[in-house]
mmCIF file of C-alpha atoms and ligand atoms in Angstrom:
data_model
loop_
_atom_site.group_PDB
_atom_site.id
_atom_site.type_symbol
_atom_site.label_atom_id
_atom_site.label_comp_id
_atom_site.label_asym_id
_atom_site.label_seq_id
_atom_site.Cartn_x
_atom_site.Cartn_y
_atom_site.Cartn_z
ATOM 1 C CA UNK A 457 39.386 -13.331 19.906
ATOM 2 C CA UNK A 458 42.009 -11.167 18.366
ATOM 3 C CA UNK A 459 41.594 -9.764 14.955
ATOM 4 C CA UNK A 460 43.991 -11.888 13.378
ATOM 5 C CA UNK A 461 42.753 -14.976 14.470
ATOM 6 C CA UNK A 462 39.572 -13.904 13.469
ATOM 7 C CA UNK A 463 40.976 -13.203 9.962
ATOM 8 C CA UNK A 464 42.495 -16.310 10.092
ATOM 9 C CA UNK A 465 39.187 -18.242 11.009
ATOM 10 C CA UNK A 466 37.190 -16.334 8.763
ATOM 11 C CA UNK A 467 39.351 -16.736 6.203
ATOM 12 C CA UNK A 468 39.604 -20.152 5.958
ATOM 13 C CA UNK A 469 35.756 -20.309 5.447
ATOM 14 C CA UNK A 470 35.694 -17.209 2.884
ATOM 15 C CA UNK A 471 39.179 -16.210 2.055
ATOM 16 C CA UNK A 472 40.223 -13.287 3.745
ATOM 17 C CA UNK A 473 42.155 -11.333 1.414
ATOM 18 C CA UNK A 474 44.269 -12.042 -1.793
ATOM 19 C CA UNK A 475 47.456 -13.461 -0.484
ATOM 20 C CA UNK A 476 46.415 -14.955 3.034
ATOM 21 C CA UNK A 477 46.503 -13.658 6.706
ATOM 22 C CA UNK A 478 50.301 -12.898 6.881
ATOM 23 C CA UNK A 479 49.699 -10.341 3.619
ATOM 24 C CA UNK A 480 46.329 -8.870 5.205
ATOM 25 C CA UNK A 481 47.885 -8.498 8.328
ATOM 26 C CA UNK A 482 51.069 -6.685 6.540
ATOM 27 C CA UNK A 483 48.184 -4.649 4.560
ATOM 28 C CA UNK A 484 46.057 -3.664 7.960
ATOM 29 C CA UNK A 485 45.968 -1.269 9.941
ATOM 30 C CA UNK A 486 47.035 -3.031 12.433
ATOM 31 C CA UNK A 487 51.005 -2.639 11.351
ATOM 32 C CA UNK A 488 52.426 0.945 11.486
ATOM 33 C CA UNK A 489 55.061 1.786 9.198
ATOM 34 C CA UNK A 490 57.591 4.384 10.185
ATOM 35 C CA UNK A 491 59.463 5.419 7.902
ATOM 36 C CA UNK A 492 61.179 8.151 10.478
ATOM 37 C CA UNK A 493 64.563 9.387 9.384
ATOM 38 C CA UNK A 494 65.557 11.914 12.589
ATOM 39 C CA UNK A 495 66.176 8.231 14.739
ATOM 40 C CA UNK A 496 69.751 7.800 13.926
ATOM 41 C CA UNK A 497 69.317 4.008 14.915
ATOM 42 C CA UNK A 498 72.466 2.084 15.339
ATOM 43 C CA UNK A 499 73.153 -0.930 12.929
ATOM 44 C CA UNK A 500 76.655 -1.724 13.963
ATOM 45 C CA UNK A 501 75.402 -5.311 13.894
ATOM 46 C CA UNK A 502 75.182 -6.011 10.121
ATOM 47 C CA UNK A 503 77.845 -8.635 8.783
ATOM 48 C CA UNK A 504 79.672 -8.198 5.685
ATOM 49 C CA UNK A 505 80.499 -11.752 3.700
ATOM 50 C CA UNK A 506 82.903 -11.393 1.320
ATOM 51 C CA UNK A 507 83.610 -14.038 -1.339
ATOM 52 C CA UNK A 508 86.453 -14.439 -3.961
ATOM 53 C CA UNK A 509 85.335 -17.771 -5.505
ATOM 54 C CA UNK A 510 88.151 -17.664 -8.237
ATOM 55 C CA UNK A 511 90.663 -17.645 -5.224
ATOM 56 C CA UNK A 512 88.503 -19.895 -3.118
ATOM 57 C CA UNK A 513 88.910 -16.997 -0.112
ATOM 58 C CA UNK A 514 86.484 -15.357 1.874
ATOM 59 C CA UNK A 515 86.030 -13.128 4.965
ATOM 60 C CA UNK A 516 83.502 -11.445 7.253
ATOM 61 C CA UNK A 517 83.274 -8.319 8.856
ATOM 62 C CA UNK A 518 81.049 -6.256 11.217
ATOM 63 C CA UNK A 519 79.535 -3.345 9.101
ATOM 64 C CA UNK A 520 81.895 -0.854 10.432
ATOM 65 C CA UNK A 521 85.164 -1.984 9.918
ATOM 66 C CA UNK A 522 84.496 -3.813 6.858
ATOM 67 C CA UNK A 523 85.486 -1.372 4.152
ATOM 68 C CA UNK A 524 88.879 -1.297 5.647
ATOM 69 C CA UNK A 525 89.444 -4.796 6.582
ATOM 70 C CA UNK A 526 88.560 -5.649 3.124
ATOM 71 C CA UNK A 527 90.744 -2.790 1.132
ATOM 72 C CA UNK A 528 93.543 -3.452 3.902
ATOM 73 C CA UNK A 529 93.436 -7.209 3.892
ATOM 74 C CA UNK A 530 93.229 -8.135 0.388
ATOM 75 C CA UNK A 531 94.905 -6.638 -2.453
ATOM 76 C CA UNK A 532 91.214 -5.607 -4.707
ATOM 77 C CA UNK A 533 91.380 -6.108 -8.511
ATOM 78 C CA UNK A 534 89.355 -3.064 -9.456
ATOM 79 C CA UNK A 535 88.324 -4.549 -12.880
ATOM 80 C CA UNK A 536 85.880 -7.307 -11.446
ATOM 81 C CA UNK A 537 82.701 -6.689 -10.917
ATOM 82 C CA UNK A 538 81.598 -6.531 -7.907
ATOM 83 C CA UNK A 539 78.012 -8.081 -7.556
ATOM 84 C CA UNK A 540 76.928 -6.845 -3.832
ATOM 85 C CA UNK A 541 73.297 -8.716 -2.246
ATOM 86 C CA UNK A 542 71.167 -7.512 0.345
ATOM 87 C CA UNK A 543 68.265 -10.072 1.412
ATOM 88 C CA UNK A 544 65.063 -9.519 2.524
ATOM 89 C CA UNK A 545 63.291 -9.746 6.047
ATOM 90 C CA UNK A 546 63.635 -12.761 8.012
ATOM 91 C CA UNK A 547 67.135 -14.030 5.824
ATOM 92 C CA UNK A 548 70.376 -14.673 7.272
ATOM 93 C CA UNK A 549 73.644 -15.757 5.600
ATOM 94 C CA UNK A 550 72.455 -19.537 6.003
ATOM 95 C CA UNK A 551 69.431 -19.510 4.306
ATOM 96 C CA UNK A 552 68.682 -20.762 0.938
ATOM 97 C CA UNK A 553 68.518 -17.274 -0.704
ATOM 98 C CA UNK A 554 72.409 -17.099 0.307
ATOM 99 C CA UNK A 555 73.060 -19.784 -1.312
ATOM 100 C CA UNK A 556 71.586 -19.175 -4.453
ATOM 101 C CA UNK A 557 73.378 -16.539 -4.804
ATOM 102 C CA UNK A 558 76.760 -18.439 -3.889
ATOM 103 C CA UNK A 559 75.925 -20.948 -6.138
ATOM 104 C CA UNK A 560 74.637 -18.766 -9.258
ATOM 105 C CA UNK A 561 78.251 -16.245 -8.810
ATOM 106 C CA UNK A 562 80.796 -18.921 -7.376
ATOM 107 C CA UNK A 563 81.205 -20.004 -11.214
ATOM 108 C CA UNK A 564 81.123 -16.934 -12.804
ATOM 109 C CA UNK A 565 84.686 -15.126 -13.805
ATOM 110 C CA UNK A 566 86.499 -11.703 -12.771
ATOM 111 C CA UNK A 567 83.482 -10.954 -10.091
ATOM 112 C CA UNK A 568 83.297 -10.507 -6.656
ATOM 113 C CA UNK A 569 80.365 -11.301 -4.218
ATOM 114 C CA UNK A 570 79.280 -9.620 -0.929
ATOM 115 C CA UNK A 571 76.099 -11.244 0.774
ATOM 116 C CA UNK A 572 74.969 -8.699 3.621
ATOM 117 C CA UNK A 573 73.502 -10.060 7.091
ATOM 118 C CA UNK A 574 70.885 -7.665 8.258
ATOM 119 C CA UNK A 575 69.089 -9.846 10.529
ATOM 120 C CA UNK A 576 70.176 -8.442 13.980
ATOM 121 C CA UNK A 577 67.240 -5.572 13.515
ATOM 122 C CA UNK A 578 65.023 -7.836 10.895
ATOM 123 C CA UNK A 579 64.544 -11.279 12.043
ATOM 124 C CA UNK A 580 61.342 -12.536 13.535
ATOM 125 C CA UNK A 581 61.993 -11.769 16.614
ATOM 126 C CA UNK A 582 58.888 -10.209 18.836
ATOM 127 C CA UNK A 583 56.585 -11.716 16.754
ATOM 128 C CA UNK A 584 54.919 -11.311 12.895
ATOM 129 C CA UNK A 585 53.966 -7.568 13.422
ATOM 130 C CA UNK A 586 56.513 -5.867 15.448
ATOM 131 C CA UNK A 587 59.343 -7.297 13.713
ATOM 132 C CA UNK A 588 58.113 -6.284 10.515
ATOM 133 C CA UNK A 589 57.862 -3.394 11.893
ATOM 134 C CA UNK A 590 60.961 -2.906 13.354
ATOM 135 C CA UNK A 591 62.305 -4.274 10.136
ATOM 136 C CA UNK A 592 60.823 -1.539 8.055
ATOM 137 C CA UNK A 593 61.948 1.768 10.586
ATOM 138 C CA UNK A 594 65.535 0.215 10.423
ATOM 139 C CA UNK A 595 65.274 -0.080 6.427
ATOM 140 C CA UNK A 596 66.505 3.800 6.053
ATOM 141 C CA UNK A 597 69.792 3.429 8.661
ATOM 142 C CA UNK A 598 70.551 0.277 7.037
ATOM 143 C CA UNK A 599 70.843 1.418 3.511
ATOM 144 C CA UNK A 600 72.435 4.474 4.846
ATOM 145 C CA UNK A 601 75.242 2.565 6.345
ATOM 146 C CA UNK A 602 75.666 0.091 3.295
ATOM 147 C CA UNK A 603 75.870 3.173 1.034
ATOM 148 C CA UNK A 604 78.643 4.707 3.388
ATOM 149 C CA UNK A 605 80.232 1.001 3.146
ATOM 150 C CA UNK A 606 80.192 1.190 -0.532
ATOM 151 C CA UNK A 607 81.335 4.744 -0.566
ATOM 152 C CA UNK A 608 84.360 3.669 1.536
ATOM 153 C CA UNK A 609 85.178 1.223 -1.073
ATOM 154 C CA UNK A 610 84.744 3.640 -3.707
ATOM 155 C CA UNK A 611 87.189 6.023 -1.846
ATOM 156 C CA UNK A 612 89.604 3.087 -1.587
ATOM 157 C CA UNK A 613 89.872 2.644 -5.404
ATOM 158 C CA UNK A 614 86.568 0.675 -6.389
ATOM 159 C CA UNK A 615 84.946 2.309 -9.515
ATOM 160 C CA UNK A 616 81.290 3.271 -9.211
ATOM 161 C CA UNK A 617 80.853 1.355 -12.903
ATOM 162 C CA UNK A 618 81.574 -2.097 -11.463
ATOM 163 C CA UNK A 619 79.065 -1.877 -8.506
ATOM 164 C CA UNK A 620 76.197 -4.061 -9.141
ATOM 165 C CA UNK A 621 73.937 -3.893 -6.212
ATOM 166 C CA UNK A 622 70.786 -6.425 -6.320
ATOM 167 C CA UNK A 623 67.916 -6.852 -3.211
ATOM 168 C CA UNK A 624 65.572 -9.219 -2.833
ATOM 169 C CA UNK A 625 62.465 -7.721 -1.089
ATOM 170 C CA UNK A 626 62.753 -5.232 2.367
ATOM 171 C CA UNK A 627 66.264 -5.821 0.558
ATOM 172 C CA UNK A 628 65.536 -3.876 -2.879
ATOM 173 C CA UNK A 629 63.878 -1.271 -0.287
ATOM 174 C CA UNK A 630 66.684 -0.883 1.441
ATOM 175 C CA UNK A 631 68.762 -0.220 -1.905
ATOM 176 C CA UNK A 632 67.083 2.776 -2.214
ATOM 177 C CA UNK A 633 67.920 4.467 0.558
ATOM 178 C CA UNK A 634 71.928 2.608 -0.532
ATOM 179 C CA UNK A 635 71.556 4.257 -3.420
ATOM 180 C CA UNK A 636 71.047 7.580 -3.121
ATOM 181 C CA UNK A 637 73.212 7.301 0.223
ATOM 182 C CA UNK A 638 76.082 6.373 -2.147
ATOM 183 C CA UNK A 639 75.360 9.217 -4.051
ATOM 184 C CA UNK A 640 75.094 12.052 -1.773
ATOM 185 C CA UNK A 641 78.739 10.934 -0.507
ATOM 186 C CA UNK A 642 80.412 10.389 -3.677
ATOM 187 C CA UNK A 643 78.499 12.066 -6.744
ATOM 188 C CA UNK A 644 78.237 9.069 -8.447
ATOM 189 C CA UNK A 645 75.993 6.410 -8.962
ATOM 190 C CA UNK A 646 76.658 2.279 -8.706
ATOM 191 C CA UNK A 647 76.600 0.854 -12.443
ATOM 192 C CA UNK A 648 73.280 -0.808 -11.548
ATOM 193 C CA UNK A 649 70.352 -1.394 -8.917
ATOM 194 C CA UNK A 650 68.598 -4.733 -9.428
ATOM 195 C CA UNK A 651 65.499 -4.521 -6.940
ATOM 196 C CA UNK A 652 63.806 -8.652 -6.766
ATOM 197 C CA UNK A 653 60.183 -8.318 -6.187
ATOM 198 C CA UNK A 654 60.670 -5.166 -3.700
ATOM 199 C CA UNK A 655 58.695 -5.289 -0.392
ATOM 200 C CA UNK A 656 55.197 -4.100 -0.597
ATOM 201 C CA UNK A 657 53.766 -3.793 2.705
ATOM 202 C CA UNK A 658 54.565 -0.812 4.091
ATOM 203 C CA UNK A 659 56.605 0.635 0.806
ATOM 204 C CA UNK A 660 54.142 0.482 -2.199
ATOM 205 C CA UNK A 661 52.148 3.137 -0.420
ATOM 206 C CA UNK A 662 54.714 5.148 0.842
ATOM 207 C CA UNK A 663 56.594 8.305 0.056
ATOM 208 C CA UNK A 664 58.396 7.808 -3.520
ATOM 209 C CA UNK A 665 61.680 8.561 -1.717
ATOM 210 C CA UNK A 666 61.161 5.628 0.741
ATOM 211 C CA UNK A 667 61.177 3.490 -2.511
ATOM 212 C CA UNK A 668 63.488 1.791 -4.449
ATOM 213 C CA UNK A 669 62.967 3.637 -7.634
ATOM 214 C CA UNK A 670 64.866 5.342 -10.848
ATOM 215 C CA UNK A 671 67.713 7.250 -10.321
ATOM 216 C CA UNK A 672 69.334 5.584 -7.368
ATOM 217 C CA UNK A 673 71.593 3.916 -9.789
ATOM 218 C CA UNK A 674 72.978 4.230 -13.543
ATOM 219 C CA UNK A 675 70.579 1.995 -14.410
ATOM 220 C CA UNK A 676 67.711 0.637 -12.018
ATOM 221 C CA UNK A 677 65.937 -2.921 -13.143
ATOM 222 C CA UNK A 678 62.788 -3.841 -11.016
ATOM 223 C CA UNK A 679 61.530 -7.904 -11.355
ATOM 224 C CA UNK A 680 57.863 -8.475 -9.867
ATOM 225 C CA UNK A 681 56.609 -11.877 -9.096
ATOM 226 C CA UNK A 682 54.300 -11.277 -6.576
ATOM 227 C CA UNK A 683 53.027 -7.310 -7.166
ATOM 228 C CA UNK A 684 49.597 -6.358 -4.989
ATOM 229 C CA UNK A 685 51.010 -9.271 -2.888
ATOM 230 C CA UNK A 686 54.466 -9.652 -0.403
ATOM 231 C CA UNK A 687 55.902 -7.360 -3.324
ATOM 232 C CA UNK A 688 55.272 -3.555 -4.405
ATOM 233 C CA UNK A 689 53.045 -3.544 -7.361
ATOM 234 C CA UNK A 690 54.358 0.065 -8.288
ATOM 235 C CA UNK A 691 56.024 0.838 -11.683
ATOM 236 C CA UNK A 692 59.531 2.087 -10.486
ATOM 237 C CA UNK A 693 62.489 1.859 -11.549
ATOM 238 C CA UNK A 694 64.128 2.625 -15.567
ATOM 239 C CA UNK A 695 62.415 -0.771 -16.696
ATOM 240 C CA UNK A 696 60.048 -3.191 -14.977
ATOM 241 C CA UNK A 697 59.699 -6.789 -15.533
ATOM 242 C CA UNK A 698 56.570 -8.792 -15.077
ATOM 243 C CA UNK A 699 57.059 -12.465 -14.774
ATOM 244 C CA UNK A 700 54.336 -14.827 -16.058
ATOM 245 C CA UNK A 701 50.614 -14.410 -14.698
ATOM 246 C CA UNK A 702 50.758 -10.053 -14.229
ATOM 247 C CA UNK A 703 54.132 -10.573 -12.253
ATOM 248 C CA UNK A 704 51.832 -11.550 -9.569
ATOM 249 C CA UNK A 705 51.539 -15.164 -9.648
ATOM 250 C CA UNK A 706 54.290 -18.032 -10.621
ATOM 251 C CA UNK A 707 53.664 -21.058 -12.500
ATOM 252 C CA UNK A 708 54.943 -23.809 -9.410
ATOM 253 C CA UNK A 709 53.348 -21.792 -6.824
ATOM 254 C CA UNK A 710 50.186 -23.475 -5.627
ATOM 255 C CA UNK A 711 47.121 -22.549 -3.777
ATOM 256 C CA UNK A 712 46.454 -26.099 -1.975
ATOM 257 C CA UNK A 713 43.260 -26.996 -0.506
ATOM 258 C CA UNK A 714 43.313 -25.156 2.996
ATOM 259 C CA UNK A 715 42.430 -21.370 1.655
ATOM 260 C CA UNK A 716 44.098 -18.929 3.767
ATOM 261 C CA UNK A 717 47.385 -20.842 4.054
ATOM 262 C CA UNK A 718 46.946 -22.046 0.814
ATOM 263 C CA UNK A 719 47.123 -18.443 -0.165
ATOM 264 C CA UNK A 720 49.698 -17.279 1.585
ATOM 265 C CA UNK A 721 52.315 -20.180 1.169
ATOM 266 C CA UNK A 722 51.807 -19.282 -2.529
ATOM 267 C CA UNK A 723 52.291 -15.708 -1.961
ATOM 268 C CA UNK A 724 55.750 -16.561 -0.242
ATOM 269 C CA UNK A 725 56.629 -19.175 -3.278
ATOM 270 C CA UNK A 726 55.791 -16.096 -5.962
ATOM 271 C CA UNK A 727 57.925 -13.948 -3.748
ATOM 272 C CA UNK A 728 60.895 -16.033 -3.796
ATOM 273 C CA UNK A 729 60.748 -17.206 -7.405
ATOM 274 C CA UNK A 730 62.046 -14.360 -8.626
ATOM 275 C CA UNK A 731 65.375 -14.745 -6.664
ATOM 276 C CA UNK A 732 65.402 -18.482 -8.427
ATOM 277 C CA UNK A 733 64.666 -16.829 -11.929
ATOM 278 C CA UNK A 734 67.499 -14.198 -11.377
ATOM 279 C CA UNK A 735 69.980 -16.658 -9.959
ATOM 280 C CA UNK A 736 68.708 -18.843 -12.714
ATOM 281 C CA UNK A 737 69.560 -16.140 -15.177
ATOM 282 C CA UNK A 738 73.153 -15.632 -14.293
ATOM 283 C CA UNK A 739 74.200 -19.076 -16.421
ATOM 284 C CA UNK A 740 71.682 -17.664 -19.547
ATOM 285 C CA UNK A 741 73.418 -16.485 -21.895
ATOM 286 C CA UNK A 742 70.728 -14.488 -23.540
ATOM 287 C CA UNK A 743 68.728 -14.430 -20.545
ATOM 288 C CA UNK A 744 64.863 -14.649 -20.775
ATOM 289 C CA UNK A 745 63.249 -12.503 -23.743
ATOM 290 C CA UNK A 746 61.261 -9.595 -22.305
ATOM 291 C CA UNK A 747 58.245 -7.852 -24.326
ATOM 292 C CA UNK A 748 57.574 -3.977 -24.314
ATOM 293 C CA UNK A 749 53.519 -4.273 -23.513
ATOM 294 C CA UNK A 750 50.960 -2.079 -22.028
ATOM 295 C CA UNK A 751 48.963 -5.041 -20.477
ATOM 296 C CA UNK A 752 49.581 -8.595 -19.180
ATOM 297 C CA UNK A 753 46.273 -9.296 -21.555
ATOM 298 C CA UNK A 754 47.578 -7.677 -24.486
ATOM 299 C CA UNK A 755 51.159 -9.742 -23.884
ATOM 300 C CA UNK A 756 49.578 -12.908 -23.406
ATOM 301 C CA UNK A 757 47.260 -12.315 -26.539
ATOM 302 C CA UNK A 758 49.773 -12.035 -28.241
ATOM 303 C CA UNK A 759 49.030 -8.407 -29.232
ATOM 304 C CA UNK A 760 52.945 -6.806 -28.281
ATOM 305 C CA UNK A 761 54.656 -9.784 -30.152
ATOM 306 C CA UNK A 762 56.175 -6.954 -32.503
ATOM 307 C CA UNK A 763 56.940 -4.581 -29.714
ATOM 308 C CA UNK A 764 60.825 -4.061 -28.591
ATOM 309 C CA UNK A 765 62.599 -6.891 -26.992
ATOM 310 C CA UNK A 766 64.978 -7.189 -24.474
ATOM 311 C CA UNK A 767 66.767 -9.179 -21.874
ATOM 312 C CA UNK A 768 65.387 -9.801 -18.274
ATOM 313 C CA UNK A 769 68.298 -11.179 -15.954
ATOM 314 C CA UNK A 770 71.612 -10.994 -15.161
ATOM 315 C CA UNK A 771 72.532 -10.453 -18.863
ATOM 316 C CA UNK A 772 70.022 -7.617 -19.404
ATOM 317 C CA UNK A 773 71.859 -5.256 -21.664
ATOM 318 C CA UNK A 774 70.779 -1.892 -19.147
ATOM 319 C CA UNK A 775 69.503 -0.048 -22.605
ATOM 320 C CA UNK A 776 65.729 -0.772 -22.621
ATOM 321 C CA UNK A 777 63.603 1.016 -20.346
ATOM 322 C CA UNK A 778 59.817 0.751 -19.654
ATOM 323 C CA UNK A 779 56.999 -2.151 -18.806
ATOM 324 C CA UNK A 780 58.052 -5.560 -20.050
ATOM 325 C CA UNK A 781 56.215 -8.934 -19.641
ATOM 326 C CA UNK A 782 57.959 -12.279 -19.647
ATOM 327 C CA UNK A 783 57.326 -15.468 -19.577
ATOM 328 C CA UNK A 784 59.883 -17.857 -18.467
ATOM 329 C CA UNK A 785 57.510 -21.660 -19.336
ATOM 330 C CA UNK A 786 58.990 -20.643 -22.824
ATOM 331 C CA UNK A 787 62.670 -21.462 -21.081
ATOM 332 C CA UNK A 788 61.045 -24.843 -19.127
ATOM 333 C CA UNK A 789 61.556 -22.928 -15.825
ATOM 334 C CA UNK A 790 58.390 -23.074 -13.754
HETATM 335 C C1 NAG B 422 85.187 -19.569 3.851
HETATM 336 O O1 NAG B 422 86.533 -19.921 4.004
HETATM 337 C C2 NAG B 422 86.775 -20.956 4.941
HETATM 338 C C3 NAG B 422 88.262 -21.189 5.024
HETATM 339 O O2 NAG B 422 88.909 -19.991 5.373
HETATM 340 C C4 NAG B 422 86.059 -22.216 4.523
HETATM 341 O O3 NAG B 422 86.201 -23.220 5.508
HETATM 342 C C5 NAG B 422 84.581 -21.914 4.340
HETATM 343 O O4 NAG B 422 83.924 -23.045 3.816
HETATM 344 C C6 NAG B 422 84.384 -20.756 3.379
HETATM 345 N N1 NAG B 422 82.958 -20.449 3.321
HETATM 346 C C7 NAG B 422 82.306 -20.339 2.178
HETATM 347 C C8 NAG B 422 80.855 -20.079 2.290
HETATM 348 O O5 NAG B 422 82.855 -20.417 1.082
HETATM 349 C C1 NAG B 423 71.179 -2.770 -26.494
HETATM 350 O O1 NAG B 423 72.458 -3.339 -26.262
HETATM 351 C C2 NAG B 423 72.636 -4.600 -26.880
HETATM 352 C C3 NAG B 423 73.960 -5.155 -26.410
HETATM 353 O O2 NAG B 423 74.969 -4.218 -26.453
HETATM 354 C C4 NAG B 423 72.539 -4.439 -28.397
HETATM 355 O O3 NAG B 423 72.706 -5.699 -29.031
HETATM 356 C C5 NAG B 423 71.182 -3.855 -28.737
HETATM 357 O O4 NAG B 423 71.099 -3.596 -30.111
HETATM 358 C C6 NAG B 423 70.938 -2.572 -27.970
HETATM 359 N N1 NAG B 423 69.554 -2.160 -28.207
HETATM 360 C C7 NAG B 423 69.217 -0.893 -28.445
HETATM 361 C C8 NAG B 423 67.758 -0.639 -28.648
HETATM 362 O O5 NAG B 423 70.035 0.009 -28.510
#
């Protein structure tokens, strides 16, 4: 019997780890996470999507030539913002993710969208611990070749200022090395990094630089929904957000009655819910009050009530920086 189906069977009698089998095995080690920068692996199959809601016009592009084809092709109103997505492991451009996303920014003025496919090197292909895996060494020449992309925009007249780049998960990972990619071609930083519940396996461990973290952007914004679990439970970036129970566990995310998949489907809801709360938070106006607290027990007693307050979400001012709780039952979103 193999050791994961041994965790598996075990754990469904005694609960084999916190989130499940799929987080132990990520946790294990079992999984070896290469974080090698000397490979100069080829990702000439990531897809650009690039959306103009307000002129119902969009286009796609392989990594490449897509700086060009966009700048070339279409006549770029440097004031908009330019709100640029990378998903997380296993996504493509038809999953739901995607689609929050086009839903949350396909109403929303003077903005642009870009939705990057990644999944030629991070599907699920090979099975649950080689493509994570593979997923992770390709993390580095990914972000290396979206912060070349972006830097090619940049070059082409786009203003560093009206770069917003968010990730969800191996996504926010992957921003890091964007980030600081971005940087070391053009000096400057994108207006803001917005890192979703950043990948833990593999990452919370790992060398700071691997990380998404503060100082890859003006202003860097972490959300965790599922920390010690599919997400990093390391402080990061200029502020971190905790969302409801510690940032670990979400209010609509249940356990079940079979344990071990019990545990891990919830782990995977948690994970996700922050991408609902931030998509969520596009169409708030004053987004969801966050609290400046030491502890997730001091917050919930009540004890930080007179601590600073500031905005978690899309509207988040970028001034407040720190560990903030929120709680987002107070706003009838589970
Ligand atoms: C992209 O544009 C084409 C028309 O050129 C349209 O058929 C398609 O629905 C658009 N896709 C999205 C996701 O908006
Ligand atoms: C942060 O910015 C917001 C919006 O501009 C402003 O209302 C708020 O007073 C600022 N907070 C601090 C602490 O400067």
């Amino acid at each position: 019997m193999n050791k994961y189906l041994f965790c598996f069977v075990l754990s469904a009698v005694l609960a084999c780890g916190r989130a499940g089998p799929f987080k132990t095995l990520l946790y294990s080690d079992l999984i070896t996470c290469d974080h090698d920068k000397t490979l100069d692996l080829g990702v000439s199959e990531t897809q650009i999507f690039f959306y103009d809601f307000q002129n119902n016009f969009n286009l796609s592009f392989p990594i490449d030539s897509a700086a060009e084809g966009i700048t070339t092709r279409y006549n770029l109103d440097v004031t908009r913002k330019l709100v640029f997505f990378v998903p997380g492991y296993k996504s493509h451009i038809s999953k739901n993710t995607e689609d929050l996303f086009r839903q949350a920014f396909s109403t929303l003025p003077n903005i642009y969208l870009i939705i990057v496919d990644h999944s030629a090197y991070t599907s699920s292909r090979g099975g649950k611990i080689a493509s994570y895996e593979r997923s992770v060494k390709f993390a580095y020449y990914i972000g290396q070749a979206l912060g070349k992309f972006l830097a090619d925009l940049h070059k082409n007249g786009y203003p560093s200022n009206k770069i917003h780049c968010i990730g969800h998960s191996l996504g926010s990972q992957i921003l890091g090395f964007a980030g600081t990619a971005y940087h070391d071609i053009t000096g400057e930083k994108v207006w803001r990094v917005t890192g979703l519940d950043p990948a833990g396996p593999c990452f919370s461990n790992s060398l700071i630089d691997n990380q998404i973290r503060s100082g890859v952007g003006q202003y860097v914004e972490v959300y965790h929904c599922n920390a010690g679990g599919l997400g990093t439970t390391a402080v990061l970036a200029d502020i971190d957000f905790f969302f409801n129970k510690k940032g670990h566990k979400q209010p609509s995310c249940h356990e079940g009655i079979i344990p071990a998949k019990g545990e891990s489907d919830a782990a995977k809801c948690s994970h996700k819910a922050c991408v609902r709360y931030y998509t969520m938070s596009v169409h708030l106006q004053n987004g969801y009050l966050a609290w400046a607290c030491d502890t997730y027990e001091h917050y919930s007693g009540g004890k930080c009530a007179a601590n600073e307050v500031t905005i978690a979400g899309y509207n988040n001012p970028g001034n407040a920086t720190g560990v903030f709780y929120v709680s987002t039952e107070l706003y009838g979103i589970e």
